PDB file of C-alpha atoms in Angstrom:
ATOM      1  CA  UNK A   1       0.000   0.000   0.000  1.00 50.00           C
ATOM      2  CA  UNK A   2       1.092   3.580  -0.707  1.00 53.00           C
ATOM      3  CA  UNK A   3       1.850   5.553   2.473  1.00 60.00           C
ATOM      4  CA  UNK A   4       0.009   8.851   1.948  1.00 63.00           C
ATOM      5  CA  UNK A   5       1.714  10.517   4.916  1.00 61.00           C
ATOM      6  CA  UNK A   6       5.098   9.619   3.440  1.00 63.00           C
ATOM      7  CA  UNK A   7       3.999  10.984   0.049  1.00 64.00           C
ATOM      8  CA  UNK A   8       2.965  14.273   1.645  1.00 64.00           C
ATOM      9  CA  UNK A   9       6.173  14.548   3.651  1.00 63.00           C
ATOM     10  CA  UNK A  10       8.300  14.222   0.514  1.00 64.00           C
ATOM     11  CA  UNK A  11       6.054  16.472  -1.541  1.00 61.00           C
ATOM     12  CA  UNK A  12       6.247  19.236   1.067  1.00 66.00           C
ATOM     13  CA  UNK A  13      10.042  19.152   1.286  1.00 63.00           C
ATOM     14  CA  UNK A  14      11.613  22.527   0.528  1.00 58.00           C
ATOM     15  CA  UNK A  15      15.105  21.191  -0.151  1.00 75.00           C
ATOM     16  CA  UNK A  16      16.182  19.097  -3.139  1.00 89.00           C
ATOM     17  CA  UNK A  17      14.634  15.635  -3.072  1.00 94.00           C
ATOM     18  CA  UNK A  18      17.162  12.802  -3.316  1.00 97.00           C
ATOM     19  CA  UNK A  19      16.022   9.871  -5.427  1.00 97.00           C
ATOM     20  CA  UNK A  20      17.538   6.410  -5.615  1.00 97.00           C
ATOM     21  CA  UNK A  21      17.008   4.921  -9.085  1.00 97.00           C
ATOM     22  CA  UNK A  22      15.760   1.330  -9.052  1.00 97.00           C
ATOM     23  CA  UNK A  23      16.601   0.602 -12.673  1.00 95.00           C
ATOM     24  CA  UNK A  24      15.275  -3.021 -12.933  1.00 95.00           C
ATOM     25  CA  UNK A  25      16.881  -5.978 -14.703  1.00 93.00           C
ATOM     26  CA  UNK A  26      15.223  -5.545 -18.088  1.00 93.00           C
ATOM     27  CA  UNK A  27      16.138  -1.879 -18.305  1.00 95.00           C
ATOM     28  CA  UNK A  28      19.705  -2.549 -17.221  1.00 93.00           C
ATOM     29  CA  UNK A  29      20.258  -5.499 -19.564  1.00 92.00           C
ATOM     30  CA  UNK A  30      17.885  -4.892 -22.477  1.00 92.00           C
ATOM     31  CA  UNK A  31      16.743  -1.270 -22.735  1.00 94.00           C
ATOM     32  CA  UNK A  32      19.246   1.092 -21.133  1.00 94.00           C
ATOM     33  CA  UNK A  33      17.766   4.222 -22.729  1.00 97.00           C
ATOM     34  CA  UNK A  34      14.803   3.880 -20.366  1.00 97.00           C
ATOM     35  CA  UNK A  35      17.201   4.225 -17.432  1.00 97.00           C
ATOM     36  CA  UNK A  36      19.014   7.250 -18.827  1.00 97.00           C
ATOM     37  CA  UNK A  37      15.703   8.864 -19.789  1.00 98.00           C
ATOM     38  CA  UNK A  38      14.376   8.298 -16.268  1.00 98.00           C
ATOM     39  CA  UNK A  39      17.394  10.096 -14.838  1.00 98.00           C
ATOM     40  CA  UNK A  40      16.875  12.965 -17.300  1.00 97.00           C
ATOM     41  CA  UNK A  41      13.208  13.295 -16.346  1.00 98.00           C
ATOM     42  CA  UNK A  42      13.867  13.176 -12.594  1.00 98.00           C
ATOM     43  CA  UNK A  43      16.636  15.756 -12.872  1.00 97.00           C
ATOM     44  CA  UNK A  44      14.366  17.960 -14.955  1.00 97.00           C
ATOM     45  CA  UNK A  45      11.830  17.636 -12.143  1.00 97.00           C
ATOM     46  CA  UNK A  46      14.417  19.018  -9.730  1.00 96.00           C
ATOM     47  CA  UNK A  47      15.578  15.804  -8.083  1.00 97.00           C
ATOM     48  CA  UNK A  48      19.119  14.683  -7.292  1.00 97.00           C
ATOM     49  CA  UNK A  49      19.509  11.109  -8.557  1.00 97.00           C
ATOM     50  CA  UNK A  50      21.808   8.367  -7.284  1.00 96.00           C
ATOM     51  CA  UNK A  51      22.299   4.827  -8.599  1.00 94.00           C
ATOM     52  CA  UNK A  52      23.776   1.936  -6.641  1.00 93.00           C
ATOM     53  CA  UNK A  53      25.606  -0.379  -9.058  1.00 92.00           C
ATOM     54  CA  UNK A  54      25.304  -3.234  -6.549  1.00 93.00           C
ATOM     55  CA  UNK A  55      21.574  -3.280  -7.189  1.00 91.00           C
ATOM     56  CA  UNK A  56      20.131  -6.723  -7.948  1.00 88.00           C
ATOM     57  CA  UNK A  57      16.896  -8.248  -9.205  1.00 92.00           C
ATOM     58  CA  UNK A  58      13.850  -7.525  -7.040  1.00 93.00           C
ATOM     59  CA  UNK A  59      12.998 -11.236  -6.995  1.00 94.00           C
ATOM     60  CA  UNK A  60       9.784 -11.012  -8.988  1.00 92.00           C
ATOM     61  CA  UNK A  61      10.483 -13.909 -11.426  1.00 90.00           C
ATOM     62  CA  UNK A  62      11.113 -16.294  -8.536  1.00 92.00           C
ATOM     63  CA  UNK A  63       8.138 -14.954  -6.570  1.00 92.00           C
ATOM     64  CA  UNK A  64       5.687 -15.302  -9.473  1.00 88.00           C
ATOM     65  CA  UNK A  65       6.897 -18.811 -10.278  1.00 88.00           C
ATOM     66  CA  UNK A  66       6.419 -20.037  -6.717  1.00 90.00           C
ATOM     67  CA  UNK A  67      10.015 -19.983  -5.474  1.00 93.00           C
ATOM     68  CA  UNK A  68       9.243 -18.001  -2.347  1.00 93.00           C
ATOM     69  CA  UNK A  69      12.402 -18.961  -0.421  1.00 94.00           C
ATOM     70  CA  UNK A  70      14.631 -17.787  -3.260  1.00 95.00           C
ATOM     71  CA  UNK A  71      12.565 -14.619  -3.698  1.00 96.00           C
ATOM     72  CA  UNK A  72      12.885 -13.941   0.023  1.00 96.00           C
ATOM     73  CA  UNK A  73      16.690 -14.125  -0.112  1.00 96.00           C
ATOM     74  CA  UNK A  74      16.807 -11.712  -3.056  1.00 96.00           C
ATOM     75  CA  UNK A  75      14.360  -9.392  -1.286  1.00 97.00           C
ATOM     76  CA  UNK A  76      16.538  -9.308   1.826  1.00 97.00           C
ATOM     77  CA  UNK A  77      19.549  -8.215  -0.210  1.00 96.00           C
ATOM     78  CA  UNK A  78      17.493  -5.589  -2.015  1.00 96.00           C
ATOM     79  CA  UNK A  79      16.158  -4.221   1.266  1.00 97.00           C
ATOM     80  CA  UNK A  80      19.639  -4.054   2.771  1.00 97.00           C
ATOM     81  CA  UNK A  81      21.017  -2.070  -0.181  1.00 96.00           C
ATOM     82  CA  UNK A  82      18.120   0.376  -0.160  1.00 96.00           C
ATOM     83  CA  UNK A  83      18.469   0.884   3.597  1.00 96.00           C
ATOM     84  CA  UNK A  84      22.054   2.015   3.012  1.00 95.00           C
ATOM     85  CA  UNK A  85      20.839   4.692   0.630  1.00 93.00           C
ATOM     86  CA  UNK A  86      20.334   8.232   1.888  1.00 90.00           C
ATOM     87  CA  UNK A  87      17.677   8.831  -0.779  1.00 96.00           C
ATOM     88  CA  UNK A  88      14.310  10.217   0.251  1.00 96.00           C
ATOM     89  CA  UNK A  89      12.564   7.952  -2.246  1.00 97.00           C
ATOM     90  CA  UNK A  90      13.294   4.939  -4.432  1.00 97.00           C
ATOM     91  CA  UNK A  91      11.849   5.441  -7.932  1.00 98.00           C
ATOM     92  CA  UNK A  92      11.564   2.894 -10.725  1.00 98.00           C
ATOM     93  CA  UNK A  93      10.492   3.045 -14.389  1.00 98.00           C
ATOM     94  CA  UNK A  94       8.502  -0.151 -13.854  1.00 97.00           C
ATOM     95  CA  UNK A  95       5.109  -0.760 -12.305  1.00 96.00           C
ATOM     96  CA  UNK A  96       5.706  -4.504 -11.996  1.00 95.00           C
ATOM     97  CA  UNK A  97       9.024  -4.242 -10.156  1.00 96.00           C
ATOM     98  CA  UNK A  98       7.692  -1.469  -7.924  1.00 97.00           C
ATOM     99  CA  UNK A  99       4.695  -3.660  -7.126  1.00 96.00           C
ATOM    100  CA  UNK A 100       7.042  -6.486  -6.190  1.00 96.00           C
ATOM    101  CA  UNK A 101       8.703  -4.295  -3.578  1.00 97.00           C
ATOM    102  CA  UNK A 102       5.247  -3.569  -2.201  1.00 96.00           C
ATOM    103  CA  UNK A 103       4.664  -7.335  -1.921  1.00 95.00           C
ATOM    104  CA  UNK A 104       7.849  -7.918   0.082  1.00 96.00           C
ATOM    105  CA  UNK A 105       6.037  -7.810   3.404  1.00 96.00           C
ATOM    106  CA  UNK A 106       4.126 -10.975   2.440  1.00 93.00           C
ATOM    107  CA  UNK A 107       7.439 -12.830   2.175  1.00 95.00           C
ATOM    108  CA  UNK A 108       8.207 -12.134   5.839  1.00 96.00           C
ATOM    109  CA  UNK A 109       4.901 -12.916   7.531  1.00 92.00           C
ATOM    110  CA  UNK A 110       6.777 -15.044  10.074  1.00 94.00           C
ATOM    111  CA  UNK A 111       9.494 -12.488  10.819  1.00 96.00           C
ATOM    112  CA  UNK A 112       8.370  -9.183  12.340  1.00 96.00           C
ATOM    113  CA  UNK A 113      11.796  -7.555  12.022  1.00 97.00           C
ATOM    114  CA  UNK A 114      12.069  -8.155   8.276  1.00 97.00           C
ATOM    115  CA  UNK A 115       8.374  -7.449   7.821  1.00 97.00           C
ATOM    116  CA  UNK A 116       8.869  -4.010   9.397  1.00 97.00           C
ATOM    117  CA  UNK A 117      11.871  -3.302   7.174  1.00 98.00           C
ATOM    118  CA  UNK A 118       9.896  -4.379   4.095  1.00 97.00           C
ATOM    119  CA  UNK A 119       7.041  -2.005   4.994  1.00 97.00           C
ATOM    120  CA  UNK A 120       9.449   0.873   5.466  1.00 97.00           C
ATOM    121  CA  UNK A 121      10.991   0.303   2.052  1.00 97.00           C
ATOM    122  CA  UNK A 122       7.629  -0.052   0.329  1.00 97.00           C
ATOM    123  CA  UNK A 123       6.520   3.270   1.806  1.00 96.00           C
ATOM    124  CA  UNK A 124       9.301   5.127  -0.001  1.00 96.00           C
ATOM    125  CA  UNK A 125       9.284   3.155  -3.277  1.00 97.00           C
ATOM    126  CA  UNK A 126       7.383   4.639  -6.219  1.00 98.00           C
ATOM    127  CA  UNK A 127       6.671   3.992  -9.881  1.00 98.00           C
ATOM    128  CA  UNK A 128       7.891   6.908 -12.023  1.00 98.00           C
ATOM    129  CA  UNK A 129       4.596   8.465 -13.155  1.00 98.00           C
ATOM    130  CA  UNK A 130       2.990   8.229  -9.707  1.00 97.00           C
ATOM    131  CA  UNK A 131       6.064   9.825  -8.145  1.00 98.00           C
ATOM    132  CA  UNK A 132       5.988  12.735 -10.589  1.00 98.00           C
ATOM    133  CA  UNK A 133       2.255  13.403 -10.330  1.00 97.00           C
ATOM    134  CA  UNK A 134       1.279  12.294  -6.826  1.00 96.00           C
ATOM    135  CA  UNK A 135       4.404  13.252  -4.920  1.00 96.00           C
ATOM    136  CA  UNK A 136       6.124  16.049  -6.840  1.00 96.00           C
ATOM    137  CA  UNK A 137       2.837  17.426  -8.231  1.00 96.00           C
ATOM    138  CA  UNK A 138       4.476  17.844 -11.647  1.00 97.00           C
ATOM    139  CA  UNK A 139       2.699  17.171 -14.940  1.00 97.00           C
ATOM    140  CA  UNK A 140       4.579  19.293 -17.472  1.00 97.00           C
ATOM    141  CA  UNK A 141       8.170  18.167 -18.066  1.00 96.00           C
ATOM    142  CA  UNK A 142       8.677  20.304 -21.163  1.00 96.00           C
ATOM    143  CA  UNK A 143       8.551  17.246 -23.427  1.00 97.00           C
ATOM    144  CA  UNK A 144       7.790  17.291 -27.141  1.00 97.00           C
ATOM    145  CA  UNK A 145       6.708  14.540 -29.571  1.00 97.00           C
ATOM    146  CA  UNK A 146       5.114  15.152 -32.938  1.00 96.00           C
ATOM    147  CA  UNK A 147       2.562  12.408 -33.476  1.00 97.00           C
ATOM    148  CA  UNK A 148      -0.405  10.412 -32.232  1.00 97.00           C
ATOM    149  CA  UNK A 149       0.311   8.366 -29.112  1.00 97.00           C
ATOM    150  CA  UNK A 150      -1.631   5.948 -26.955  1.00 97.00           C
ATOM    151  CA  UNK A 151      -1.126   4.369 -23.550  1.00 97.00           C
ATOM    152  CA  UNK A 152      -1.056   0.682 -22.614  1.00 96.00           C
ATOM    153  CA  UNK A 153      -1.924   0.018 -18.961  1.00 95.00           C
ATOM    154  CA  UNK A 154       0.581  -2.554 -17.687  1.00 95.00           C
ATOM    155  CA  UNK A 155      -1.178  -4.977 -15.352  1.00 92.00           C
ATOM    156  CA  UNK A 156       0.905  -4.545 -12.182  1.00 92.00           C
ATOM    157  CA  UNK A 157       1.001  -0.761 -12.381  1.00 93.00           C
ATOM    158  CA  UNK A 158      -2.749  -0.561 -12.887  1.00 94.00           C
ATOM    159  CA  UNK A 159      -3.989  -3.319 -10.612  1.00 94.00           C
ATOM    160  CA  UNK A 160      -1.376  -3.370  -7.853  1.00 93.00           C
ATOM    161  CA  UNK A 161      -0.439   0.322  -7.700  1.00 96.00           C
ATOM    162  CA  UNK A 162      -3.621   1.951  -9.069  1.00 94.00           C
ATOM    163  CA  UNK A 163      -1.602   3.849 -11.679  1.00 96.00           C
ATOM    164  CA  UNK A 164      -4.087   5.025 -14.307  1.00 96.00           C
ATOM    165  CA  UNK A 165      -4.592   8.780 -14.594  1.00 97.00           C
ATOM    166  CA  UNK A 166      -0.989   9.770 -13.850  1.00 98.00           C
ATOM    167  CA  UNK A 167       0.654   8.716 -17.140  1.00 97.00           C
ATOM    168  CA  UNK A 168      -2.241  10.106 -19.147  1.00 97.00           C
ATOM    169  CA  UNK A 169      -1.899  13.460 -17.409  1.00 97.00           C
ATOM    170  CA  UNK A 170       1.814  13.534 -18.200  1.00 98.00           C
ATOM    171  CA  UNK A 171       1.261  12.602 -21.846  1.00 98.00           C
ATOM    172  CA  UNK A 172      -1.345  15.313 -22.347  1.00 96.00           C
ATOM    173  CA  UNK A 173       1.286  17.926 -21.468  1.00 97.00           C
ATOM    174  CA  UNK A 174       3.672  16.663 -24.165  1.00 98.00           C
ATOM    175  CA  UNK A 175       3.811  19.351 -26.832  1.00 97.00           C
ATOM    176  CA  UNK A 176       2.603  18.439 -30.338  1.00 97.00           C
ATOM    177  CA  UNK A 177       1.459  15.013 -29.171  1.00 97.00           C
ATOM    178  CA  UNK A 178      -2.117  13.913 -29.790  1.00 97.00           C
ATOM    179  CA  UNK A 179      -3.289  11.427 -27.181  1.00 97.00           C
ATOM    180  CA  UNK A 180      -5.594   8.633 -28.372  1.00 96.00           C
ATOM    181  CA  UNK A 181      -7.254   6.368 -25.806  1.00 96.00           C
ATOM    182  CA  UNK A 182      -6.729   2.740 -26.811  1.00 94.00           C
ATOM    183  CA  UNK A 183      -9.618   0.286 -26.951  1.00 92.00           C
ATOM    184  CA  UNK A 184      -9.214  -2.059 -23.957  1.00 90.00           C
ATOM    185  CA  UNK A 185      -6.122  -0.148 -22.846  1.00 92.00           C
ATOM    186  CA  UNK A 186      -6.284  -2.024 -19.542  1.00 92.00           C
ATOM    187  CA  UNK A 187      -6.232  -5.464 -21.192  1.00 91.00           C
ATOM    188  CA  UNK A 188      -3.127  -7.593 -20.633  1.00 91.00           C
ATOM    189  CA  UNK A 189      -0.544  -7.757 -23.438  1.00 86.00           C
ATOM    190  CA  UNK A 190       0.013 -11.450 -22.753  1.00 83.00           C
ATOM    191  CA  UNK A 191       3.556 -11.209 -21.427  1.00 82.00           C
ATOM    192  CA  UNK A 192       3.110 -12.016 -17.743  1.00 76.00           C
ATOM    193  CA  UNK A 193       6.781 -12.780 -17.144  1.00 72.00           C
ATOM    194  CA  UNK A 194       7.305 -16.542 -17.167  1.00 74.00           C
ATOM    195  CA  UNK A 195       3.684 -16.971 -18.319  1.00 79.00           C
ATOM    196  CA  UNK A 196       4.661 -16.112 -21.900  1.00 74.00           C
ATOM    197  CA  UNK A 197       7.373 -18.793 -21.772  1.00 74.00           C
ATOM    198  CA  UNK A 198       5.186 -21.499 -20.236  1.00 80.00           C
ATOM    199  CA  UNK A 199       2.079 -20.760 -22.322  1.00 78.00           C
ATOM    200  CA  UNK A 200       3.276 -19.158 -25.586  1.00 78.00           C
ATOM    201  CA  UNK A 201       0.104 -19.943 -27.559  1.00 88.00           C
ATOM    202  CA  UNK A 202      -2.159 -18.287 -24.982  1.00 90.00           C
ATOM    203  CA  UNK A 203       0.265 -15.381 -24.628  1.00 86.00           C
ATOM    204  CA  UNK A 204       0.246 -14.797 -28.393  1.00 86.00           C
ATOM    205  CA  UNK A 205      -3.548 -14.989 -28.584  1.00 90.00           C
ATOM    206  CA  UNK A 206      -3.874 -12.331 -25.882  1.00 90.00           C
ATOM    207  CA  UNK A 207      -1.272 -10.184 -27.614  1.00 90.00           C
ATOM    208  CA  UNK A 208      -3.093 -10.339 -30.955  1.00 92.00           C
ATOM    209  CA  UNK A 209      -6.093  -8.563 -29.434  1.00 92.00           C
ATOM    210  CA  UNK A 210      -3.799  -5.771 -28.260  1.00 91.00           C
ATOM    211  CA  UNK A 211      -2.169  -5.487 -31.686  1.00 93.00           C
ATOM    212  CA  UNK A 212      -5.573  -5.279 -33.386  1.00 93.00           C
ATOM    213  CA  UNK A 213      -6.577  -2.418 -31.061  1.00 93.00           C
ATOM    214  CA  UNK A 214      -3.323  -0.613 -31.841  1.00 95.00           C
ATOM    215  CA  UNK A 215      -3.897  -0.947 -35.570  1.00 94.00           C
ATOM    216  CA  UNK A 216      -7.441   0.453 -35.256  1.00 94.00           C
ATOM    217  CA  UNK A 217      -6.132   3.496 -33.354  1.00 94.00           C
ATOM    218  CA  UNK A 218      -3.950   4.725 -36.262  1.00 95.00           C
ATOM    219  CA  UNK A 219      -1.181   5.928 -33.982  1.00 96.00           C
ATOM    220  CA  UNK A 220       2.524   6.633 -34.272  1.00 97.00           C
ATOM    221  CA  UNK A 221       3.614   5.262 -30.898  1.00 97.00           C
ATOM    222  CA  UNK A 222       2.462   3.010 -28.070  1.00 97.00           C
ATOM    223  CA  UNK A 223       3.668   4.232 -24.686  1.00 98.00           C
ATOM    224  CA  UNK A 224       3.749   2.217 -21.464  1.00 97.00           C
ATOM    225  CA  UNK A 225       5.452   2.088 -18.093  1.00 96.00           C
ATOM    226  CA  UNK A 226       7.023  -1.373 -18.267  1.00 95.00           C
ATOM    227  CA  UNK A 227       9.799  -2.568 -20.565  1.00 95.00           C
ATOM    228  CA  UNK A 228       8.399  -6.099 -20.459  1.00 92.00           C
ATOM    229  CA  UNK A 229       5.082  -5.074 -22.015  1.00 94.00           C
ATOM    230  CA  UNK A 230       6.835  -2.912 -24.573  1.00 96.00           C
ATOM    231  CA  UNK A 231       9.131  -5.758 -25.606  1.00 93.00           C
ATOM    232  CA  UNK A 232       6.119  -8.046 -25.989  1.00 91.00           C
ATOM    233  CA  UNK A 233       4.101  -5.539 -28.024  1.00 93.00           C
ATOM    234  CA  UNK A 234       7.071  -4.219 -29.982  1.00 94.00           C
ATOM    235  CA  UNK A 235       8.220  -7.683 -30.952  1.00 91.00           C
ATOM    236  CA  UNK A 236       4.869  -8.534 -32.500  1.00 92.00           C
ATOM    237  CA  UNK A 237       4.524  -5.150 -34.223  1.00 94.00           C
ATOM    238  CA  UNK A 238       7.926  -5.701 -35.793  1.00 93.00           C
ATOM    239  CA  UNK A 239       7.036  -9.190 -36.992  1.00 92.00           C
ATOM    240  CA  UNK A 240       3.868  -7.987 -38.730  1.00 92.00           C
ATOM    241  CA  UNK A 241       5.723  -5.111 -40.380  1.00 93.00           C
ATOM    242  CA  UNK A 242       4.016  -2.311 -38.460  1.00 94.00           C
ATOM    243  CA  UNK A 243       5.582   1.152 -38.398  1.00 94.00           C
ATOM    244  CA  UNK A 244       4.140   1.908 -34.946  1.00 96.00           C
ATOM    245  CA  UNK A 245       6.870   2.648 -32.378  1.00 96.00           C
ATOM    246  CA  UNK A 246       6.955   1.436 -28.794  1.00 97.00           C
ATOM    247  CA  UNK A 247       8.231   3.915 -26.215  1.00 97.00           C
ATOM    248  CA  UNK A 248       8.600   3.940 -22.473  1.00 98.00           C
ATOM    249  CA  UNK A 249       6.979   6.898 -20.727  1.00 98.00           C
ATOM    250  CA  UNK A 250      10.396   8.073 -19.559  1.00 98.00           C
ATOM    251  CA  UNK A 251      11.654   8.183 -23.155  1.00 98.00           C
ATOM    252  CA  UNK A 252       8.629  10.198 -24.220  1.00 98.00           C
ATOM    253  CA  UNK A 253       8.979  12.664 -21.337  1.00 98.00           C
ATOM    254  CA  UNK A 254      12.712  13.090 -21.933  1.00 97.00           C
ATOM    255  CA  UNK A 255      12.134  14.144 -25.552  1.00 90.00           C
ATOM    256  CA  UNK A 256      12.497  17.798 -26.478  1.00 71.00           C
TER     257      UNK A 256
END
C-alpha cells in the first residue's frame, strides 16, 4: 500500500529531493535508454539522482513462479542495499518491479523484524509516473513529440499500484502530441513474465487482441510504463511489419 503521509512529507520538502534509481533488470540489460531517460526526467523535475551499481533483481520472477524462499533471499539483499541509501525515495520506471517491492512484506509474515523493514521500504518506493504526479505534483516536463500516441496500462502498475490517470496526465502535457485512448487499454498484453514462456500460444492470442486495437487506433507510438510489455508488443509489431513505435513513458517525457 502507498503511504500517503510519506507521500505528503516528501512532496512538502523545501530542499532538493534525493532519489535512488531502481533501474530493474530488463532496463539494465535490455533497454538502457529507459534508465538514462528516467534520470533525465527526474533531474528535470528538480531531483538529485543516485544509482547503486550493486543493485540486484527484485525477486519477482522467482516470486511469481512459486520460489518463495529464493525470492525472500533476493528481497533481503534488495532491502539491505536500499536501507544504506540516503535517498528520500526509491523510484523505478517499472510498475511490476515497484509492485514487487510492495509485496515484500508478504514474504516475511513469520518475521516481524524483516516485515517491518519491508514495509518501510515499500513506503518510499514509487513507480515513475505516480512519483511525478502524486508526490512532486508535476505534470509538465517540457517534453515534445510530434505524433499520435496511446497508452497501454501494464497490469501490475494498474492493478497493484492503481496507476491510471498519472501517465495520461503527463502525456497530455507533451507538446505536439495527440493522445488517443486505446480500446481495452487495460487489457493484458500477454507477457506475464514466465507466463509467456510457459504458455506461448495463450500469450500470443492475448497479444493479438492488443495489436488489433493498436492498428485500429492509427497511432505513431504506443507508450507504457514497463519494458516487459513494450518488448512483448514491440516484438509482435515488428514481426507484422508495423511502423508503430513502442516507447517507455520516460523516453517520451525526456524528448524535447
